[in-house]
Short mmCIF file of C-alpha atoms in Angstrom, two decimals:
data_model
loop_
_atom_site.label_atom_id
_atom_site.label_comp_id
_atom_site.label_asym_id
_atom_site.label_seq_id
_atom_site.Cartn_x
_atom_site.Cartn_y
_atom_site.Cartn_z
CA MET A 1 -31.42 -0.69 0.15
CA ASP A 2 -31.65 1.96 -2.60
CA ALA A 3 -29.03 2.17 -5.81
CA SER A 4 -27.29 5.34 -4.43
CA MET A 5 -26.49 2.79 -1.17
CA SER A 6 -25.53 0.11 -3.05
CA SER A 7 -23.19 1.94 -5.08
CA ASP A 8 -21.54 3.21 -1.41
CA TRP A 9 -20.84 -0.14 -0.03
CA LEU A 10 -19.56 -1.23 -3.51
CA LEU A 11 -16.81 1.72 -2.64
CA VAL A 12 -15.99 0.75 0.64
CA ILE A 13 -15.01 -2.86 -0.40
CA GLY A 14 -13.53 -1.59 -3.43
CA GLY A 15 -11.53 0.53 -1.38
CA PHE A 16 -10.63 -2.09 1.11
CA ALA A 17 -9.36 -3.98 -1.70
CA LEU A 18 -7.24 -1.30 -3.25
CA LEU A 19 -6.44 -0.15 -0.40
CA LEU A 20 -5.20 -4.01 1.23
CA GLY A 21 -3.39 -4.36 -2.24
CA GLY A 22 -1.72 -1.20 -2.57
CA GLY A 23 -0.93 -1.39 0.93
CA GLU A 24 1.29 -5.30 0.05
CA VAL A 25 2.79 -4.30 -2.78
CA VAL A 26 4.42 -0.76 -1.09
CA VAL A 27 6.13 -2.82 1.26
CA GLN A 28 7.25 -5.49 -0.74
CA GLY A 29 8.61 -3.13 -3.20
CA ALA A 30 10.05 -0.63 0.19
CA VAL A 31 11.73 -3.93 1.81
CA THR A 32 13.57 -4.80 -1.19
CA ILE A 33 14.46 -1.41 -1.88
CA ALA A 34 15.88 -1.51 2.08
CA LYS A 35 17.46 -5.02 1.16
CA LYS A 36 19.19 -2.92 -1.88
CA MET A 37 20.23 0.34 0.85
CA LYS A 38 21.47 -2.22 3.49
CA VAL A 39 19.22 -0.30 5.57
CA PRO A 40 19.40 -2.60 9.55
CA PRO A 41 16.92 -4.94 9.32
CA LEU A 42 16.01 -3.81 13.38
CA LEU A 43 15.19 -0.78 12.19
CA ILE A 44 12.55 -2.13 9.59
CA GLY A 45 10.20 -2.78 11.13
CA PHE A 46 9.65 0.38 12.82
CA THR A 47 10.33 2.36 10.19
CA ILE A 48 10.37 1.22 6.44
CA VAL A 49 7.24 -1.38 6.90
CA ALA A 50 5.44 1.04 9.21
CA ILE A 51 5.66 3.75 7.12
CA GLY A 52 4.14 1.06 3.72
CA THR A 53 1.57 0.23 5.84
CA SER A 54 0.23 3.64 7.10
CA LEU A 55 0.37 5.23 3.71
CA PRO A 56 -3.61 4.00 3.22
CA GLU A 57 -3.97 6.16 6.85
CA LEU A 58 -2.42 9.34 4.98
CA ALA A 59 -4.33 9.55 1.83
CA VAL A 60 -7.99 9.13 3.79
CA SER A 61 -6.36 11.65 5.61
CA LEU A 62 -5.54 13.91 3.02
CA GLU A 63 -8.46 12.97 1.40
CA ALA A 64 -10.87 13.39 4.06
CA VAL A 65 -9.56 16.96 4.66
CA ALA A 66 -9.43 18.32 1.43
CA GLY A 67 -13.30 17.15 1.11
CA GLY A 68 -14.52 19.27 4.19
CA GLN A 69 -14.38 16.36 6.49
CA PRO A 70 -11.46 16.56 8.96
CA ASP A 71 -13.58 14.87 11.36
CA ILE A 72 -13.24 11.16 9.48
CA ALA A 73 -9.66 11.79 9.42
CA VAL A 74 -9.10 11.95 12.78
CA GLY A 75 -11.74 9.74 13.81
CA GLY A 76 -9.26 7.65 11.42
CA VAL A 77 -6.59 8.25 13.28
CA LEU A 78 -8.18 7.31 16.85
CA GLY A 79 -9.70 4.27 15.62
CA SER A 80 -6.68 2.80 13.78
CA ASN A 81 -4.37 3.06 16.48
CA VAL A 82 -6.80 1.57 18.50
CA ALA A 83 -7.37 -1.62 15.82
CA ASN A 84 -3.66 -1.72 15.61
CA VAL A 85 -2.96 -2.38 19.38
CA MET A 86 -5.93 -4.20 20.17
CA LEU A 87 -7.12 -6.50 16.85
CA VAL A 88 -3.69 -6.75 15.01
CA LEU A 89 -1.44 -7.11 18.42
CA GLY A 90 -4.55 -8.89 19.61
CA THR A 91 -4.48 -11.22 16.62
CA ALA A 92 -0.38 -11.91 16.49
CA SER A 93 -0.29 -12.44 20.00
CA ILE A 94 -3.02 -15.45 19.77
CA LEU A 95 -0.71 -16.57 16.11
CA GLY A 96 2.18 -16.16 18.40
CA ALA A 97 3.69 -13.45 16.41
CA ALA A 98 4.40 -10.79 19.50
CA SER A 99 6.82 -13.18 21.27
CA ASP A 100 10.98 -11.81 21.58
CA PRO A 101 10.11 -8.31 20.21
CA GLY A 102 13.85 -7.83 20.38
CA GLU A 103 15.99 -5.78 21.24
CA GLY A 104 15.19 -1.23 20.95
CA VAL A 105 11.19 -2.13 21.81
CA ARG A 106 11.51 -0.69 25.01
CA ARG A 107 12.76 2.75 23.43
CA ASP A 108 9.58 2.22 20.50
CA ALA A 109 7.14 1.80 23.24
CA LEU A 110 8.21 4.51 25.45
CA ALA A 111 8.21 6.79 21.88
CA MET A 112 4.76 5.32 21.35
CA ILE A 113 3.26 6.39 24.50
CA LEU A 114 5.11 9.56 24.85
CA ALA A 115 3.38 10.28 21.27
CA THR A 116 -0.24 9.62 22.32
CA LEU A 117 0.36 12.17 25.62
CA ILE A 118 1.02 14.25 22.21
CA LEU A 119 -1.93 13.26 20.62
CA LEU A 120 -3.96 13.66 24.22
CA ALA A 121 -2.94 17.32 24.22
CA LEU A 122 -3.75 18.12 20.70
CA VAL A 123 -7.44 16.88 21.09
CA ILE A 124 -8.00 18.62 24.26
CA PHE A 125 -6.95 21.52 22.38
CA GLY A 126 -9.10 20.77 19.46
CA GLU A 127 -6.38 22.29 16.64
CA ILE A 128 -3.61 20.88 15.11
CA THR A 129 -1.58 24.15 13.25
CA TRP A 130 0.01 24.23 10.63
CA PHE A 131 2.99 25.21 12.08
CA PHE A 132 2.31 21.77 14.92
CA GLY A 133 1.57 19.60 11.92
CA ILE A 134 5.10 20.40 11.00
CA MET A 135 6.68 20.60 13.94
CA MET A 136 5.25 16.63 14.79
CA LEU A 137 6.88 15.96 11.27
CA ALA A 138 10.29 17.34 12.87
CA LEU A 139 10.05 15.16 15.67
CA LEU A 140 8.93 11.61 14.29
CA ALA A 141 12.35 12.38 11.89
CA GLY A 142 14.80 13.15 14.56
CA TYR A 143 13.33 9.81 16.84
CA TYR A 144 13.96 7.96 13.14
CA SER A 145 17.52 9.42 12.86
CA TYR A 146 17.69 8.91 16.40
CA SER A 147 16.61 5.04 15.72
CA TYR A 148 18.92 4.49 13.27
CA LEU A 149 22.21 5.65 14.70
CA ASN A 150 21.18 3.87 17.57
CA SER A 151 20.61 0.79 16.08
CA LYS A 152 22.30 -3.00 16.43
CA GLU A 153 22.67 -5.12 13.14
CA ASP A 154 20.98 -8.27 14.32
CA SER A 155 22.30 -11.50 13.14
CA GLU A 156 19.66 -13.35 14.38
CA ARG A 157 16.93 -11.16 12.45
CA LYS A 158 16.20 -12.20 8.66
CA LEU A 159 15.21 -9.70 6.49
CA GLU A 160 11.60 -10.99 5.23
CA GLU A 161 12.56 -12.52 1.48
CA SER A 162 10.12 -10.07 -0.79
CA TRP A 163 8.69 -11.36 -4.58
CA VAL A 164 9.14 -8.27 -5.89
CA PRO A 165 12.33 -8.93 -8.02
CA ASP A 166 15.86 -7.39 -6.49
CA ASN A 167 16.37 -4.60 -8.48
CA ILE A 168 16.24 -1.39 -6.92
CA VAL A 169 14.58 0.53 -10.30
CA ILE A 170 11.15 -2.06 -10.13
CA ALA A 171 10.88 -1.94 -6.42
CA MET A 172 10.69 1.49 -7.04
CA VAL A 173 8.24 1.50 -9.61
CA VAL A 174 6.77 -1.02 -8.15
CA THR A 175 6.28 1.13 -4.89
CA ILE A 176 4.72 3.88 -6.64
CA ILE A 177 2.26 1.92 -8.30
CA GLY A 178 1.13 0.62 -4.61
CA GLY A 179 0.90 4.04 -3.65
CA ALA A 180 -1.47 4.96 -6.54
CA LEU A 181 -3.06 1.71 -5.79
CA ILE A 182 -3.48 2.99 -2.21
CA TRP A 183 -5.13 6.65 -3.10
CA LYS A 184 -7.71 5.78 -5.99
CA GLY A 185 -9.00 2.60 -2.47
CA ALA A 186 -8.42 5.94 -0.08
CA GLU A 187 -10.41 8.00 -2.73
CA PHE A 188 -12.72 5.20 -3.33
CA LEU A 189 -13.08 4.41 0.79
CA VAL A 190 -14.02 8.23 1.48
CA ASP A 191 -16.98 8.53 -0.74
CA GLY A 192 -18.08 5.33 -0.16
CA ALA A 193 -18.32 6.02 3.74
CA THR A 194 -19.53 8.93 3.65
CA GLY A 195 -22.16 8.57 1.53
CA ILE A 196 -23.56 5.63 3.92
CA ALA A 197 -23.25 8.19 6.56
CA SER A 198 -25.50 10.58 5.62
CA GLY A 199 -27.93 7.71 4.30
CA LEU A 200 -28.06 6.19 7.68
CA GLY A 201 -27.69 9.07 9.80
CA ILE A 202 -24.19 8.03 11.18
CA SER A 203 -21.80 10.69 12.16
CA GLU A 204 -18.20 10.81 10.81
CA ALA A 205 -16.74 10.23 13.03
CA VAL A 206 -18.56 7.09 14.07
CA ILE A 207 -17.40 6.00 10.14
CA GLY A 208 -13.60 7.70 10.62
CA LEU A 209 -13.41 5.47 13.84
CA SER A 210 -14.85 2.42 12.22
CA VAL A 211 -14.77 1.60 8.48
CA VAL A 212 -11.92 3.55 7.63
CA ALA A 213 -10.30 3.10 11.02
CA LEU A 214 -10.52 -0.89 10.35
CA GLY A 215 -9.50 -0.18 6.45
CA THR A 216 -6.65 1.39 6.82
CA SER A 217 -5.61 -1.06 9.58
CA LEU A 218 -5.56 -3.91 6.73
CA PRO A 219 -2.02 -3.27 5.43
CA GLU A 220 -1.23 -4.05 9.40
CA LEU A 221 -2.99 -6.90 9.55
CA ALA A 222 -2.00 -8.65 6.58
CA VAL A 223 2.01 -8.22 7.94
CA THR A 224 0.77 -9.56 11.05
CA LEU A 225 -0.93 -12.80 10.07
CA VAL A 226 1.72 -13.63 7.28
CA ALA A 227 4.56 -12.85 10.33
CA GLY A 228 2.03 -15.41 12.81
CA LEU A 229 1.82 -17.89 9.91
CA ARG A 230 5.46 -17.81 8.91
CA GLY A 231 6.29 -18.23 13.09
CA GLN A 232 8.02 -14.91 12.67
CA GLY A 233 8.14 -13.94 16.89
CA GLY A 234 8.42 -10.23 17.37
CA VAL A 235 7.83 -9.05 13.58
CA ALA A 236 4.53 -7.65 14.48
CA VAL A 237 4.80 -5.63 17.38
CA GLY A 238 7.62 -3.10 15.92
CA ASN A 239 4.89 -2.38 13.02
CA ILE A 240 2.38 -1.68 15.82
CA LEU A 241 4.92 0.46 17.22
CA GLY A 242 5.88 1.79 13.95
CA SER A 243 2.86 2.68 12.71
CA ASN A 244 0.89 4.03 15.66
CA MET A 245 3.74 6.05 16.41
CA MET A 246 3.62 7.13 12.33
CA ASN A 247 -0.55 7.91 12.63
CA ILE A 248 0.05 10.36 15.16
CA LEU A 249 2.85 12.04 14.01
CA GLY A 250 2.70 11.62 10.74
CA ILE A 251 -0.23 11.49 9.69
CA LEU A 252 -1.65 14.35 10.91
CA GLY A 253 1.96 16.05 11.32
CA ALA A 254 1.10 16.04 7.44
CA THR A 255 -1.78 16.40 7.14
CA ALA A 256 -1.81 19.54 9.39
CA ALA A 257 1.00 21.11 7.39
CA LEU A 258 -0.34 20.40 3.91
CA GLY A 259 -3.85 20.92 4.22
CA GLY A 260 -3.42 24.20 6.54
CA GLY A 261 -4.26 22.56 9.63
CA ILE A 262 -6.70 20.39 11.59
CA MET A 263 -9.88 21.16 13.76
CA ILE A 264 -10.65 18.62 15.48
CA SER A 265 -13.79 17.72 16.95
CA SER A 266 -14.64 17.93 21.03
CA ASN A 267 -16.62 15.28 20.45
CA PHE A 268 -13.28 13.17 20.89
CA ALA A 269 -12.25 14.24 23.87
CA ASP A 270 -14.86 13.22 25.22
CA ARG A 271 -14.68 9.14 25.14
CA ASP A 272 -12.31 8.09 21.82
CA ILE A 273 -9.27 9.35 22.38
CA TRP A 274 -9.01 8.12 26.32
CA VAL A 275 -9.36 4.20 24.53
CA VAL A 276 -6.59 5.19 22.42
CA LEU A 277 -4.10 6.41 25.61
CA VAL A 278 -5.94 3.46 27.69
CA THR A 279 -5.22 0.64 25.23
CA SER A 280 -1.60 2.42 23.88
CA GLY A 281 -0.20 2.44 27.49
CA LEU A 282 -1.01 -0.82 28.90
CA VAL A 283 0.78 -2.12 25.53
CA ALA A 284 3.46 -0.09 26.36
CA ALA A 285 3.31 -0.96 30.00
CA MET A 286 3.51 -4.42 29.27
CA LEU A 287 6.84 -4.26 27.24
CA LEU A 288 8.30 -2.19 29.31
CA ASP A 289 7.94 -4.70 32.16
CA ASP A 290 9.35 -6.67 29.43
CA ARG A 291 6.21 -9.31 30.18
CA GLU A 292 5.33 -11.26 26.87
CA ILE A 293 2.31 -10.26 25.17
CA GLY A 294 0.64 -13.79 25.30
CA LYS A 295 -2.13 -16.06 23.60
CA ILE A 296 -4.95 -15.36 26.82
CA THR A 297 -4.09 -11.68 27.04
CA GLY A 298 -4.55 -11.38 22.78
CA VAL A 299 -7.76 -13.29 22.93
CA SER A 300 -8.80 -10.49 25.67
CA MET A 301 -7.42 -7.81 23.13
CA VAL A 302 -9.83 -8.97 20.58
CA VAL A 303 -12.54 -9.49 22.12
CA GLY A 304 -12.18 -5.65 24.40
CA TYR A 305 -11.74 -4.47 20.24
CA LEU A 306 -15.71 -5.96 19.13
CA VAL A 307 -16.89 -4.74 22.18
CA TYR A 308 -15.49 -1.59 21.89
CA MET A 309 -16.88 -2.01 17.70
CA SER A 310 -20.59 -2.46 19.28
CA ILE A 311 -20.55 0.74 21.82
CA ILE A 312 -19.56 3.13 19.19
CA LEU A 313 -21.79 1.42 16.52
#
C-alpha cells in the first residue's frame, strides 16, 4: 500500500471517529435541550435524536455535492437507510431493544414507507431539483408538526439521562461543538473515500453505498447498542424510522435546496433503490401488522445486510 492510499485510509478512520464522537455529543446535547424545553418524550426518538444521528449524512451529502460528487451523496443516503434497517435495527432486535416500540409507531412506519416511495420516484426521474428539495423539507416540517400536535405524554417512557449538565446554555455549546466534529469528520471521510475509490478503480456510487453509508450510520448503531445494553425496548425503532425519514426528506431535500439540485445516476435505479424499498417495506409491514421484530428476524436482517455488502463490493 503506497503512502497516498495509507493517508486516505487514515482519513476514513479519522472521519469515522469524528462522526461517531460528534454524533454522540450532538445527541446528548439535544436530549438535555429537549428536557429543558419540555419536548414530549414520545417525540424525541423520532425527531431530536433522529435529527442528531442524521447530521453525519447531511454533512457528507453537502460536502460531496459541493465537491462535484453527487453519487457519494445519494449512495450515502440509500446505503445508510439499508444499514439503519438491516444492520442497526437487526442488531437492536438481537439485543431485545426493538420490542414494545410504543404509541405512534404505526404512523411513523407508514410515513417512512411513503418517504421511501417519494425517493423511488426521484431516483427513477434522475434528479432532485432545488424546488423539490424545498418541498421535501416542507413535507418533513409538516409531518414533525403533525406528530407533535398528535403526540401524548407517555408516563412509562422516561427520557434518557444525559452526561451533559442540566443547563440549556452549556447544552447548546456542547451541541455546536458536536456539530463541528461531525462536519470535520464528514470532510475527512469524503476525501479519504474518494481517494480510495480513485486508487482502487471503485466507483464513487459503491463507496457511498458501503464505506460512507456505514460510517454515517455509526451514531444510530451507537444509540441502538446503548439501548440494548440498558434493556430499553423500543428506543431504537423510533430512532431508525425517524432517521430514514430525515435521510430522505431532510438530508436530500436540504442538499438539493442548498446545492442547486442533485443529479441522480441511473445506476441506482437498477438495484439499490429497490433494496431500500424492499427492506424498509418489510420492516414497515411488520410494524403496521403489530408483529414483534424478534431475535431470529434480527439475525436474518444482519446476515442479509452482510450479503448485500458482499454483492456491491
